JSON list of C-alpha atoms in Angstrom, two decimals:
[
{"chain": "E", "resi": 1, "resn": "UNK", "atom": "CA", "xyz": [190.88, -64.27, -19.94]},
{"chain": "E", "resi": 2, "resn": "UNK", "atom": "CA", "xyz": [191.01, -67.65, -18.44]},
{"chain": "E", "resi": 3, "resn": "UNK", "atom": "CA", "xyz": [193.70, -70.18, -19.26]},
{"chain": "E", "resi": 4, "resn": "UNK", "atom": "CA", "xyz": [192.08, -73.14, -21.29]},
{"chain": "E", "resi": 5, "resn": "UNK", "atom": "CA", "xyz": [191.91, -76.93, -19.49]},
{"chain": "E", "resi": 6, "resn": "UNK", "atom": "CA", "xyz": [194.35, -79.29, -20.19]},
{"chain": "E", "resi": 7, "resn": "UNK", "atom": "CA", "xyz": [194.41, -82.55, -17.53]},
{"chain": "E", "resi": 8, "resn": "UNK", "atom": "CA", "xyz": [197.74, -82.00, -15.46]},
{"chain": "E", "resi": 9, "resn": "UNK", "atom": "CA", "xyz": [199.38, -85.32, -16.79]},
{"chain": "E", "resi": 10, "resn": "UNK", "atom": "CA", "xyz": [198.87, -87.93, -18.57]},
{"chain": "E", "resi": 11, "resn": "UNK", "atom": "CA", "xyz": [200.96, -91.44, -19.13]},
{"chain": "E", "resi": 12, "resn": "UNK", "atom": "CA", "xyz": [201.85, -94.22, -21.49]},
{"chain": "E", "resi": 13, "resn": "UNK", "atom": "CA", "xyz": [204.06, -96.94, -22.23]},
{"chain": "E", "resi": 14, "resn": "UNK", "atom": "CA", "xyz": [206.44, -96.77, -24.89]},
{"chain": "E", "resi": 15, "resn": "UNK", "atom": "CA", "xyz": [204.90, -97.26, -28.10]},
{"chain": "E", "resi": 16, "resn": "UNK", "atom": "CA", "xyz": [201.07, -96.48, -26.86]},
{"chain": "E", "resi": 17, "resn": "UNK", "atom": "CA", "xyz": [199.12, -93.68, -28.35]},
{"chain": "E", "resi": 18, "resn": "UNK", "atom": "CA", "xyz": [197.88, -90.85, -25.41]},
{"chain": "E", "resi": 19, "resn": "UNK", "atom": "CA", "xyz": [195.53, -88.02, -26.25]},
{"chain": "E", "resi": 20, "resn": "UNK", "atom": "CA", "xyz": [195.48, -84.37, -24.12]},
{"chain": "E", "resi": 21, "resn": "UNK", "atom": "CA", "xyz": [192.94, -82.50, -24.32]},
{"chain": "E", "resi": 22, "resn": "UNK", "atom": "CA", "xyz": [192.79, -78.77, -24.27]},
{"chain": "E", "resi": 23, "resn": "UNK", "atom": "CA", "xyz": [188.72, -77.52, -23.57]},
{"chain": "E", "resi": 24, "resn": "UNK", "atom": "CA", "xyz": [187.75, -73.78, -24.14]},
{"chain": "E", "resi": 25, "resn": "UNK", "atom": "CA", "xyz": [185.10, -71.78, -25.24]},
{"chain": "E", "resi": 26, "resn": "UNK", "atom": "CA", "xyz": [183.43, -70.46, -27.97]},
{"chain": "E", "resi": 27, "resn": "UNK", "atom": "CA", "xyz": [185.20, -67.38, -27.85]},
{"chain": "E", "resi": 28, "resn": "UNK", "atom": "CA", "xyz": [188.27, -69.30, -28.22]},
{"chain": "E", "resi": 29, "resn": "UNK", "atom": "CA", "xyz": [189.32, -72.98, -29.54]},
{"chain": "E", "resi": 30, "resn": "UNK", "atom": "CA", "xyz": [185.62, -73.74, -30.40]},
{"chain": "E", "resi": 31, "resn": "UNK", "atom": "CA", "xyz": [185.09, -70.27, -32.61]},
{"chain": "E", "resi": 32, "resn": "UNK", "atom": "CA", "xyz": [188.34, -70.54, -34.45]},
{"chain": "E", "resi": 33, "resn": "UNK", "atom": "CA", "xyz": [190.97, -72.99, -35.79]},
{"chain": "E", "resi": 34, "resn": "UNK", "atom": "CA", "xyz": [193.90, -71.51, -34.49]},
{"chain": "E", "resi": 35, "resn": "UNK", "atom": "CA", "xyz": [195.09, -73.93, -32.06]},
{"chain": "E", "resi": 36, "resn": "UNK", "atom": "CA", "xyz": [198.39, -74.41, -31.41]},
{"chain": "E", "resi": 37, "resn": "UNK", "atom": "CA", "xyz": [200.66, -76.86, -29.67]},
{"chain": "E", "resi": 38, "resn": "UNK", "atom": "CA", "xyz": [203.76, -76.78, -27.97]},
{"chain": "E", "resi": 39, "resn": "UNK", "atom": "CA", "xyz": [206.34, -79.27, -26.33]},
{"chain": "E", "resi": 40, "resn": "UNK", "atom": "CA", "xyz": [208.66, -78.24, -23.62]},
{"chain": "E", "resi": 41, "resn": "UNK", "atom": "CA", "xyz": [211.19, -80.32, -22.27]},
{"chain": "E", "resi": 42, "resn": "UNK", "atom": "CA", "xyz": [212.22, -79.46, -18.68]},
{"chain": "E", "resi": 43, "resn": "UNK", "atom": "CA", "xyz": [214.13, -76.10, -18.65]},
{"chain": "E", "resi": 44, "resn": "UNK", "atom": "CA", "xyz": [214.08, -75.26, -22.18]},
{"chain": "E", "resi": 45, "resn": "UNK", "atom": "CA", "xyz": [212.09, -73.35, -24.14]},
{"chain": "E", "resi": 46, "resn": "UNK", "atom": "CA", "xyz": [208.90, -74.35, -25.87]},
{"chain": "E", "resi": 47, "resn": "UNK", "atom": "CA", "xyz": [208.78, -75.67, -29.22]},
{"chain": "E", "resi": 48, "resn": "UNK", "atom": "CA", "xyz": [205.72, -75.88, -31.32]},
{"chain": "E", "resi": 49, "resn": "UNK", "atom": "CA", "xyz": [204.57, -78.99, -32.83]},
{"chain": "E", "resi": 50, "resn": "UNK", "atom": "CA", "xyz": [201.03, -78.04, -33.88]},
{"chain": "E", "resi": 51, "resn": "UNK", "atom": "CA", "xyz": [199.49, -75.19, -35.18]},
{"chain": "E", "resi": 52, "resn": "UNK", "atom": "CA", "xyz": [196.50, -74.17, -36.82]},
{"chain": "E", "resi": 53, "resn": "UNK", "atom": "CA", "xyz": [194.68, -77.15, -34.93]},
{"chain": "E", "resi": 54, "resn": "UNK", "atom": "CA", "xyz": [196.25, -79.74, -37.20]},
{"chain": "E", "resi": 55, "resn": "UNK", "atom": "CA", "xyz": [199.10, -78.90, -39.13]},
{"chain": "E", "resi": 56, "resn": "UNK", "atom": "CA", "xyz": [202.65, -79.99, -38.30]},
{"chain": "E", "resi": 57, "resn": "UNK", "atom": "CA", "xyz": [205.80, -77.96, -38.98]},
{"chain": "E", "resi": 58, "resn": "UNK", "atom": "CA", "xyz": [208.47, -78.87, -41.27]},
{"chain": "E", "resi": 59, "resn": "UNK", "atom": "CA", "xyz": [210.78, -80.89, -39.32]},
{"chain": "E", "resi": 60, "resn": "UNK", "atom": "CA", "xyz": [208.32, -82.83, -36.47]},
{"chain": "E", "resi": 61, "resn": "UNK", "atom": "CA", "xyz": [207.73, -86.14, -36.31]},
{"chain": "E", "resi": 62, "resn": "UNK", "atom": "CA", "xyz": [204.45, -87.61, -37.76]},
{"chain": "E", "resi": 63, "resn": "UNK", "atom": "CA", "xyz": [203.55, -89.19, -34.69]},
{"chain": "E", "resi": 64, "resn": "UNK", "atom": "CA", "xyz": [202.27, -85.98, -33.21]},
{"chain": "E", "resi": 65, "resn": "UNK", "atom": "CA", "xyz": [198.43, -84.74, -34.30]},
{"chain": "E", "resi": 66, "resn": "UNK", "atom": "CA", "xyz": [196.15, -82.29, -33.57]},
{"chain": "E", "resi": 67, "resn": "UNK", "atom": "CA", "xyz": [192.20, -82.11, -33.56]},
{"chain": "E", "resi": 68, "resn": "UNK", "atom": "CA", "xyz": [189.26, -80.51, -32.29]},
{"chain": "E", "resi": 69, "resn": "UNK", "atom": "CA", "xyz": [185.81, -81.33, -31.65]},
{"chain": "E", "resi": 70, "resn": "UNK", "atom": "CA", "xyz": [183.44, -78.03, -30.55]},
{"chain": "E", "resi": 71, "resn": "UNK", "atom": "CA", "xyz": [185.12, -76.45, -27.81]},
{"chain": "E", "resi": 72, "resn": "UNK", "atom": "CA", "xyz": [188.03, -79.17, -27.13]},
{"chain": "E", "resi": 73, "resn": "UNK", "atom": "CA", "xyz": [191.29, -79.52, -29.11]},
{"chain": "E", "resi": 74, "resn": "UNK", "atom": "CA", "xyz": [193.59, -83.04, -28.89]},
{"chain": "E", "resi": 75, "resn": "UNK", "atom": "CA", "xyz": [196.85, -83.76, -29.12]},
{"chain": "E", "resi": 76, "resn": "UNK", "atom": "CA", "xyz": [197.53, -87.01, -29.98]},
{"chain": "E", "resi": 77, "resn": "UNK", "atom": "CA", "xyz": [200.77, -88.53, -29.83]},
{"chain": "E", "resi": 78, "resn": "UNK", "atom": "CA", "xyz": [201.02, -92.06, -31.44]},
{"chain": "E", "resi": 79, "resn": "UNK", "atom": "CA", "xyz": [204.11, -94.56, -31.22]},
{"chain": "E", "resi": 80, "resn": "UNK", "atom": "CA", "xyz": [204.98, -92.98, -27.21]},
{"chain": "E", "resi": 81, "resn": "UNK", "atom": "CA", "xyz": [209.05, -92.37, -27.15]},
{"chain": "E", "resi": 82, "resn": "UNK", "atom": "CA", "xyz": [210.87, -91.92, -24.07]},
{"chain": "E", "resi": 83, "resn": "UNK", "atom": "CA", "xyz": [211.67, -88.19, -25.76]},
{"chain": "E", "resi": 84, "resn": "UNK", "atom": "CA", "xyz": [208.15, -87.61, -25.26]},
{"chain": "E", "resi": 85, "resn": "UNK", "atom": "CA", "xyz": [208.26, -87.12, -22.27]},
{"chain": "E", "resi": 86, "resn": "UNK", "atom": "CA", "xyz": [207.57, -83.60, -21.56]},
{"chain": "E", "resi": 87, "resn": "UNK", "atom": "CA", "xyz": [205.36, -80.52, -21.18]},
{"chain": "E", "resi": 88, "resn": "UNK", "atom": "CA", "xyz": [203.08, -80.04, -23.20]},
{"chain": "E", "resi": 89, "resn": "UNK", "atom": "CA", "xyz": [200.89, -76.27, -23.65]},
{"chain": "E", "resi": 90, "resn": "UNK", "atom": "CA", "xyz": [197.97, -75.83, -26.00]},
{"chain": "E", "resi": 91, "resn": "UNK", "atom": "CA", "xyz": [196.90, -72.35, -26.83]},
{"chain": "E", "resi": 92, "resn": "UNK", "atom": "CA", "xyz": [194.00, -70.24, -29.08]},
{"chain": "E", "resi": 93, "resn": "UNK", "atom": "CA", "xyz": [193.50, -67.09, -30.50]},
{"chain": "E", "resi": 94, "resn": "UNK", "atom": "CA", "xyz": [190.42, -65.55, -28.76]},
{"chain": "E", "resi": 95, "resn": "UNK", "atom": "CA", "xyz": [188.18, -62.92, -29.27]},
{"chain": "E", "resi": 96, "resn": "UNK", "atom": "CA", "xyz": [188.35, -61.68, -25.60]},
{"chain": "E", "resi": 97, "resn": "UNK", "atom": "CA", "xyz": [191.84, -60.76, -25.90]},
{"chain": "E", "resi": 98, "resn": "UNK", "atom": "CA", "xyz": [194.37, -59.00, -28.12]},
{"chain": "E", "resi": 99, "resn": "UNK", "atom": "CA", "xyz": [196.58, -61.61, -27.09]},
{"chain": "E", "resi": 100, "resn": "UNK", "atom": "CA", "xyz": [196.33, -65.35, -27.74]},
{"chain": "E", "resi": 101, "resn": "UNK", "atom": "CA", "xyz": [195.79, -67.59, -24.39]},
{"chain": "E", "resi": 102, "resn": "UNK", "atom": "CA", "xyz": [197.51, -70.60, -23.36]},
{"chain": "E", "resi": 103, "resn": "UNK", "atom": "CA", "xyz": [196.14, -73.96, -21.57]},
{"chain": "E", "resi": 104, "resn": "UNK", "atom": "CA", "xyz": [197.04, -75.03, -18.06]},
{"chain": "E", "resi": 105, "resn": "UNK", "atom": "CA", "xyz": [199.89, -77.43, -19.44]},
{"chain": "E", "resi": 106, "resn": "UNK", "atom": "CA", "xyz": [200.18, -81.05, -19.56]},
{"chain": "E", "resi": 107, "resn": "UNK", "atom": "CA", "xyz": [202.90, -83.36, -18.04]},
{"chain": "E", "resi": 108, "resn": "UNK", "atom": "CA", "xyz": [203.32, -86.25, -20.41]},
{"chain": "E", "resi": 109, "resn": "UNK", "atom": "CA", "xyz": [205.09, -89.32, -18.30]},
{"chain": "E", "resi": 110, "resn": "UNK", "atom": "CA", "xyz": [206.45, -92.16, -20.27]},
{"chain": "E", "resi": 111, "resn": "UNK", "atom": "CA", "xyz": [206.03, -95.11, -17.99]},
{"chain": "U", "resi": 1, "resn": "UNK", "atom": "CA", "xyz": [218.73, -70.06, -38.26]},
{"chain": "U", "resi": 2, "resn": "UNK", "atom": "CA", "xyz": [216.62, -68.44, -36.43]},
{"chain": "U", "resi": 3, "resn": "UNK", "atom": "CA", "xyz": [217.86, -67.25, -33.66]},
{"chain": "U", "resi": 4, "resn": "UNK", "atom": "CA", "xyz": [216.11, -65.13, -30.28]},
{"chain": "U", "resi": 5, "resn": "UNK", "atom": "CA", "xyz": [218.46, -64.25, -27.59]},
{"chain": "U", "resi": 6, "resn": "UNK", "atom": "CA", "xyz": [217.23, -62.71, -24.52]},
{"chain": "U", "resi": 7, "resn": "UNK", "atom": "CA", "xyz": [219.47, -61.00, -22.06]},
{"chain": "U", "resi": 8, "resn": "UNK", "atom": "CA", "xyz": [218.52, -58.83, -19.03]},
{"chain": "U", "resi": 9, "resn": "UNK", "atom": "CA", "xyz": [217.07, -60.69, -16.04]},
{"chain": "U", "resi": 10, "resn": "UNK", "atom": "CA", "xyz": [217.77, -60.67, -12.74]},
{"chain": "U", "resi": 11, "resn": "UNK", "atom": "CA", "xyz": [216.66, -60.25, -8.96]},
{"chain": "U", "resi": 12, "resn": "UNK", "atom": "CA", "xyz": [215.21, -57.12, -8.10]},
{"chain": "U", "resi": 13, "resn": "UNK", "atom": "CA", "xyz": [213.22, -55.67, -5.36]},
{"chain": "U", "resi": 14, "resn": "UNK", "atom": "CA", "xyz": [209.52, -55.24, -5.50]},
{"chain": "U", "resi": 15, "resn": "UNK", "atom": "CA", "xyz": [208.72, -51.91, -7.14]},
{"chain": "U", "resi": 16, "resn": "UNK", "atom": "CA", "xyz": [211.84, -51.62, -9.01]},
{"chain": "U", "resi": 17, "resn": "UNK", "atom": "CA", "xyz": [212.50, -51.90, -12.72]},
{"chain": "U", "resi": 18, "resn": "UNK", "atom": "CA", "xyz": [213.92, -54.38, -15.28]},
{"chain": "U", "resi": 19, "resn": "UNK", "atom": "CA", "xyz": [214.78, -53.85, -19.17]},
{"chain": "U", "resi": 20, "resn": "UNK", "atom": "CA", "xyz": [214.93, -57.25, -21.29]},
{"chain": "U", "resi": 21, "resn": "UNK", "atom": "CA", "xyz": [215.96, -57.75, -24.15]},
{"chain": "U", "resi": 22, "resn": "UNK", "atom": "CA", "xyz": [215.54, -59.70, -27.41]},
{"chain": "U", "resi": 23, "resn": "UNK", "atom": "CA", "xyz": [218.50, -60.20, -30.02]},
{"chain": "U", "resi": 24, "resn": "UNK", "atom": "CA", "xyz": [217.46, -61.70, -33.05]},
{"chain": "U", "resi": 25, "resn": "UNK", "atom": "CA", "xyz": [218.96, -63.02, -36.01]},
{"chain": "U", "resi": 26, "resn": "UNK", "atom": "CA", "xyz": [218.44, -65.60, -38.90]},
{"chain": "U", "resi": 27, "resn": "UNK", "atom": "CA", "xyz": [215.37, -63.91, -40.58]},
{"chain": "U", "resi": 28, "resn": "UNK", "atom": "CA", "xyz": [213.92, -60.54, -41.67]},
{"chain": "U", "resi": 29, "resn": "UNK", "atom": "CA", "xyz": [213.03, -59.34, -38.06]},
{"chain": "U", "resi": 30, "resn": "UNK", "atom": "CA", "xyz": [210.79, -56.29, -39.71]},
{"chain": "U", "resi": 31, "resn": "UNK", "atom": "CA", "xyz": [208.39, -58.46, -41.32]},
{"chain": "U", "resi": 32, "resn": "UNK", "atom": "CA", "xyz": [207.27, -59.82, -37.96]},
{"chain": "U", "resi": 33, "resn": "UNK", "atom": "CA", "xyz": [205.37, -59.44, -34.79]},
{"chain": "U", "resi": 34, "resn": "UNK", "atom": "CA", "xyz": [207.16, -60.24, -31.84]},
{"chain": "U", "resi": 35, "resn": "UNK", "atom": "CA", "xyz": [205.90, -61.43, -28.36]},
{"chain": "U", "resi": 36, "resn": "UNK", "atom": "CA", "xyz": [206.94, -61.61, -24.72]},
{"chain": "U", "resi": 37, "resn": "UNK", "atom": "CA", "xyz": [205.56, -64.51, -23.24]},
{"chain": "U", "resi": 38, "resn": "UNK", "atom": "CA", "xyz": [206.08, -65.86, -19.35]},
{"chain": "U", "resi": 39, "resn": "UNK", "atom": "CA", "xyz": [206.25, -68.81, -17.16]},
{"chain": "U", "resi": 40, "resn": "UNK", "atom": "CA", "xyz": [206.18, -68.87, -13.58]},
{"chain": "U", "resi": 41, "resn": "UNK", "atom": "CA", "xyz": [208.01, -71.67, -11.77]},
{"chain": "U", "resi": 42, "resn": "UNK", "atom": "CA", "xyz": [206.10, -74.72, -12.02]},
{"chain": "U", "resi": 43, "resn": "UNK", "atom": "CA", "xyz": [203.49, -72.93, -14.04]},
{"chain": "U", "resi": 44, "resn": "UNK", "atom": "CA", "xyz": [202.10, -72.29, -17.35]},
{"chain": "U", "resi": 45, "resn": "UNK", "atom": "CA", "xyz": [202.54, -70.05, -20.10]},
{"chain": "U", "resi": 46, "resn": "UNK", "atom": "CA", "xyz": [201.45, -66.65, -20.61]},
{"chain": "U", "resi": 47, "resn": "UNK", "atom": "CA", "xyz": [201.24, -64.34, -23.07]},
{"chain": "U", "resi": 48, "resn": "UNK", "atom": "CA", "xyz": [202.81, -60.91, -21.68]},
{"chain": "U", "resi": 49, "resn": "UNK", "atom": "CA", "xyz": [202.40, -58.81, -24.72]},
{"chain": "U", "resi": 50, "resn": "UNK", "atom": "CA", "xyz": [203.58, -58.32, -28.48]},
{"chain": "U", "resi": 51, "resn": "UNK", "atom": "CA", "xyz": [204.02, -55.58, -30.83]},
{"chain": "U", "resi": 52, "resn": "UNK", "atom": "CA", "xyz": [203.61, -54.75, -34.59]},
{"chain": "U", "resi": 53, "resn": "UNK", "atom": "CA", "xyz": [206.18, -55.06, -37.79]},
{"chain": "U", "resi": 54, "resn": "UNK", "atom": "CA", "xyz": [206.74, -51.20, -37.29]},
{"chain": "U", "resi": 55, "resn": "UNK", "atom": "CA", "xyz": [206.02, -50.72, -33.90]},
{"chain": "U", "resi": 56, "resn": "UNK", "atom": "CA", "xyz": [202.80, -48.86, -34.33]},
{"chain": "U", "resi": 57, "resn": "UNK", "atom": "CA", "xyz": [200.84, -50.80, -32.00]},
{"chain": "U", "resi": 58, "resn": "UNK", "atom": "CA", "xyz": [201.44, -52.58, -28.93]},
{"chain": "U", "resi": 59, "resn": "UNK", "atom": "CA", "xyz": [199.36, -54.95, -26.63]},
{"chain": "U", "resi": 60, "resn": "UNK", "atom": "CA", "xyz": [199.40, -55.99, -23.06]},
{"chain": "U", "resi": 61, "resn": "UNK", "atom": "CA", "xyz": [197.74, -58.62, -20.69]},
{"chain": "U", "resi": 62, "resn": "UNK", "atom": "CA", "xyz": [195.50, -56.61, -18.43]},
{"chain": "U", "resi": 63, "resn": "UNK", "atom": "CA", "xyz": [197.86, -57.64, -15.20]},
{"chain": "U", "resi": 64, "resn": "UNK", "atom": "CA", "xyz": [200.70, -55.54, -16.69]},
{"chain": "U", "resi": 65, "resn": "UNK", "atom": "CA", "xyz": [199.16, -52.51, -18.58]},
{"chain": "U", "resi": 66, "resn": "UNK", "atom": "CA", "xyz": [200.60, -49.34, -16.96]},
{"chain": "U", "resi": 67, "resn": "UNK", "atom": "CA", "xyz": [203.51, -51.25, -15.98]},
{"chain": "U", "resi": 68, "resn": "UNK", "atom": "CA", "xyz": [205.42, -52.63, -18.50]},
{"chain": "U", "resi": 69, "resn": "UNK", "atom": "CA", "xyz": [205.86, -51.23, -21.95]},
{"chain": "U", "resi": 70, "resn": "UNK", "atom": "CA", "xyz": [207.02, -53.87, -25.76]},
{"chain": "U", "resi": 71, "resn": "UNK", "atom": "CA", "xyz": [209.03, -51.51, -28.01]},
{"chain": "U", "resi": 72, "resn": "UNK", "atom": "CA", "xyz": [211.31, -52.84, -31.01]},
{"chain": "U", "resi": 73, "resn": "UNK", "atom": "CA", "xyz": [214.18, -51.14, -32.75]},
{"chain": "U", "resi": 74, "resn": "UNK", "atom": "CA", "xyz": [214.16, -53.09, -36.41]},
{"chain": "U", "resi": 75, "resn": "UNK", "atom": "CA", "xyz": [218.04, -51.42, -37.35]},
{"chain": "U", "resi": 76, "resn": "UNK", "atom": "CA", "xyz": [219.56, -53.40, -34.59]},
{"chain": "U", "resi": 77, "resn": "UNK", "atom": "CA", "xyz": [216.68, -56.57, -34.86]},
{"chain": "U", "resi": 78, "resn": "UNK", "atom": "CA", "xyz": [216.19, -56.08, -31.15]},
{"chain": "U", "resi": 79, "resn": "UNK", "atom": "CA", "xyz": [213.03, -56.51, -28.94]},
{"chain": "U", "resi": 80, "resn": "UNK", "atom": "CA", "xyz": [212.61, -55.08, -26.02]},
{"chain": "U", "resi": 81, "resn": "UNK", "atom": "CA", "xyz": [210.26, -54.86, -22.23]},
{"chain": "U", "resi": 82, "resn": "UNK", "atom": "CA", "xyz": [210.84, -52.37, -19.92]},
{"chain": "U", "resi": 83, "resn": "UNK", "atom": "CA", "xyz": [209.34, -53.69, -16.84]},
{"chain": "U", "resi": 84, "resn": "UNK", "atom": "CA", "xyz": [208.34, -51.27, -13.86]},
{"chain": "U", "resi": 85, "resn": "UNK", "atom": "CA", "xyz": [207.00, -51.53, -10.40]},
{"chain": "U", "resi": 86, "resn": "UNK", "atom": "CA", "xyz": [207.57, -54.99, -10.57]},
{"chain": "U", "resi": 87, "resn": "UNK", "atom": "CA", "xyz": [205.73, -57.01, -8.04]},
{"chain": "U", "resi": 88, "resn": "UNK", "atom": "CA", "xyz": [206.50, -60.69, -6.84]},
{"chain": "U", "resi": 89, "resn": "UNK", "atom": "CA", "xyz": [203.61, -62.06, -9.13]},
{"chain": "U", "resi": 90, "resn": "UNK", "atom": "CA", "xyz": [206.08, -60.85, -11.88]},
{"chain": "U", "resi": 91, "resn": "UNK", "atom": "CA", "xyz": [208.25, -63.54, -11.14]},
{"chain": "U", "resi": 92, "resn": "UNK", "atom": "CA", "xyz": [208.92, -65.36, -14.13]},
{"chain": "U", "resi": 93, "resn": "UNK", "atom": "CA", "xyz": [211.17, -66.82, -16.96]},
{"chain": "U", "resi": 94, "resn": "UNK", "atom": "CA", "xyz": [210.73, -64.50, -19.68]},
{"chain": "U", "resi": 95, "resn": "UNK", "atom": "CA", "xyz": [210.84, -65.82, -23.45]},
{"chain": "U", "resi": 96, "resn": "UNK", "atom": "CA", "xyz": [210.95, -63.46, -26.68]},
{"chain": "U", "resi": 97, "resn": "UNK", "atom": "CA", "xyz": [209.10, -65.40, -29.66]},
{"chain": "U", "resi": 98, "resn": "UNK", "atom": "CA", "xyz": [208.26, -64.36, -32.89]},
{"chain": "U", "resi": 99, "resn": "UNK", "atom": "CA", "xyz": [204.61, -64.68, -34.39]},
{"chain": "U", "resi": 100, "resn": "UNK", "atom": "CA", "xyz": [204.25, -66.55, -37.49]},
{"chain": "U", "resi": 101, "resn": "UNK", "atom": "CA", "xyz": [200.33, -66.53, -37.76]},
{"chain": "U", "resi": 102, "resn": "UNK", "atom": "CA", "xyz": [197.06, -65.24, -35.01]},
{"chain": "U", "resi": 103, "resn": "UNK", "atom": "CA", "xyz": [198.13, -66.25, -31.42]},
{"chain": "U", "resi": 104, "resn": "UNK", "atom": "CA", "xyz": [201.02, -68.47, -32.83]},
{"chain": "U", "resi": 105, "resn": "UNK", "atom": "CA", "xyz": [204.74, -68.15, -31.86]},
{"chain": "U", "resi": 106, "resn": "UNK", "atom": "CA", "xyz": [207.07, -70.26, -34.08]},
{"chain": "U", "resi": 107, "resn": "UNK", "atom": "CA", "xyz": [210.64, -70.17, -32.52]},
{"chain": "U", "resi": 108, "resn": "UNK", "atom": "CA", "xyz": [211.39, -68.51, -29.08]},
{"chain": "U", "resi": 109, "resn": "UNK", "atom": "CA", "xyz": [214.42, -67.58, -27.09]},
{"chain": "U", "resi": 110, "resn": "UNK", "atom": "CA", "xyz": [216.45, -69.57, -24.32]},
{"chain": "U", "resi": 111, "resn": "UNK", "atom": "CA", "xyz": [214.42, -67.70, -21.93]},
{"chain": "U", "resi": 112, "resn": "UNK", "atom": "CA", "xyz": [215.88, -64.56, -19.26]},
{"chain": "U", "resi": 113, "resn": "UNK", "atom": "CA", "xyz": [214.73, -65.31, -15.53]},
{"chain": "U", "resi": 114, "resn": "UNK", "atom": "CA", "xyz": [213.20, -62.46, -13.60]},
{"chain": "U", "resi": 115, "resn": "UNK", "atom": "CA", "xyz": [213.01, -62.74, -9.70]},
{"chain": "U", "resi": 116, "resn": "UNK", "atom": "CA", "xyz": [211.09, -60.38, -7.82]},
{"chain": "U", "resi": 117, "resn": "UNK", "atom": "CA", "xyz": [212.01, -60.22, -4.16]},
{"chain": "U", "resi": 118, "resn": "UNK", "atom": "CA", "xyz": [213.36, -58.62, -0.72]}
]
């Protein structure tokens, strides 16, 4: 199972909206809406911010949401804080795998 | 709170063997899957395998069938991945999460670091 495509980083200036984008298949982010999305900050663990390509835990900030056109899911992050900056991993249940898979990662630089 | 704890890394020699494990605490650890999920340095994530509520079934990523084996023990809320023949492609920080919904891990451990090498 291949890892899905996210762009290797992306930037912004504080208080700009960025969008990553996360592109699969139809056996995986375009056949089903369980995307997720997670933020890591450098050597810590991940934390989710999106799941179910959309919805936002209790607890994280409305300026994080999630989308997803055919085979590509977004993450859109709106309002761009210097605690933004981060990694940030998409993944999908597919129907190749018993497992999920996860995207390439995204570095998200606040300028 | 939720709480994952793993414990067990190290630096071993390629073709030796590992055990990690996975305290957890804060919720009913029966009622969910758990996952092993790794990072390489300067890499992405990837999911390593996960397990059942019971135990009763248990999968792998292809590159570590045969080789590493997910097992639980819900009286002591531990998880557990007994890692053998480990090879330097096995190098990785090693995180414990629990599954909340399909292919979706809600909190996760600090992370255990695994080095393979002479």
């Amino acid at each position: 199972q291949s890892a899905l495509t996210q762009p290797a980083s992306v930037s912004g200036s504080p208080g700009q909206s960025i969008t990553i984008s996360c592109t699969g298949t139809s056996s995986d982010v375009g056949g089903y809406n369980y995307v997720s999305w997670y933020q890591q900050h450098p050597g810590k663990a991940p934390k989710l911010i999106i799941y179910e390509v959309s919805n936002r835990p209790s607890g994280v900030s409305n300026r994080f949401s999630g989308s997803k056109s055919g085979n590509t899911a977004s993450l859109t992050i709106s309002g761009l804080q210097a605690e933004d900056e981060a990694d940030y991993h998409c993944s999908s249940y597919t129907s190749s795998s018993s497992l999920g898979v996860f995207g390439t990662g995204t570095w998200v630089t606040v300028l | 709170e939720v709480r994952l704890v793993e414990s067990g890394g190290g630096l071993v020699q390629p073709g030796g063997s590992l055990r990690l494990s996975c305290a957890a605490s804060g919720f009913t650890f029966s009622s969910y899957w758990m996952s092993w999920v790794r990072q390489a340095p300067g890499k992405g994530l990837e999911w390593v395998a996960n397990i059942k509520r019971d135990g009763s079934g248990e999968y792998y990523v292809d590159s570590v069938k045969g080789r590493f084996t997910i097992s639980r023990d819900n009286a002591k809320n531990s998880l557990y991945l007994q890692m053998n023949s480990l090879r330097a492609e096995d190098t990785a920080v090693y995180y414990c999460a629990r599954d909340s919904g399909i292919a979706l891990e809600d909190y996760w451990g600090q992370g255990t670091l695994v080095t393979v090498s002479s």
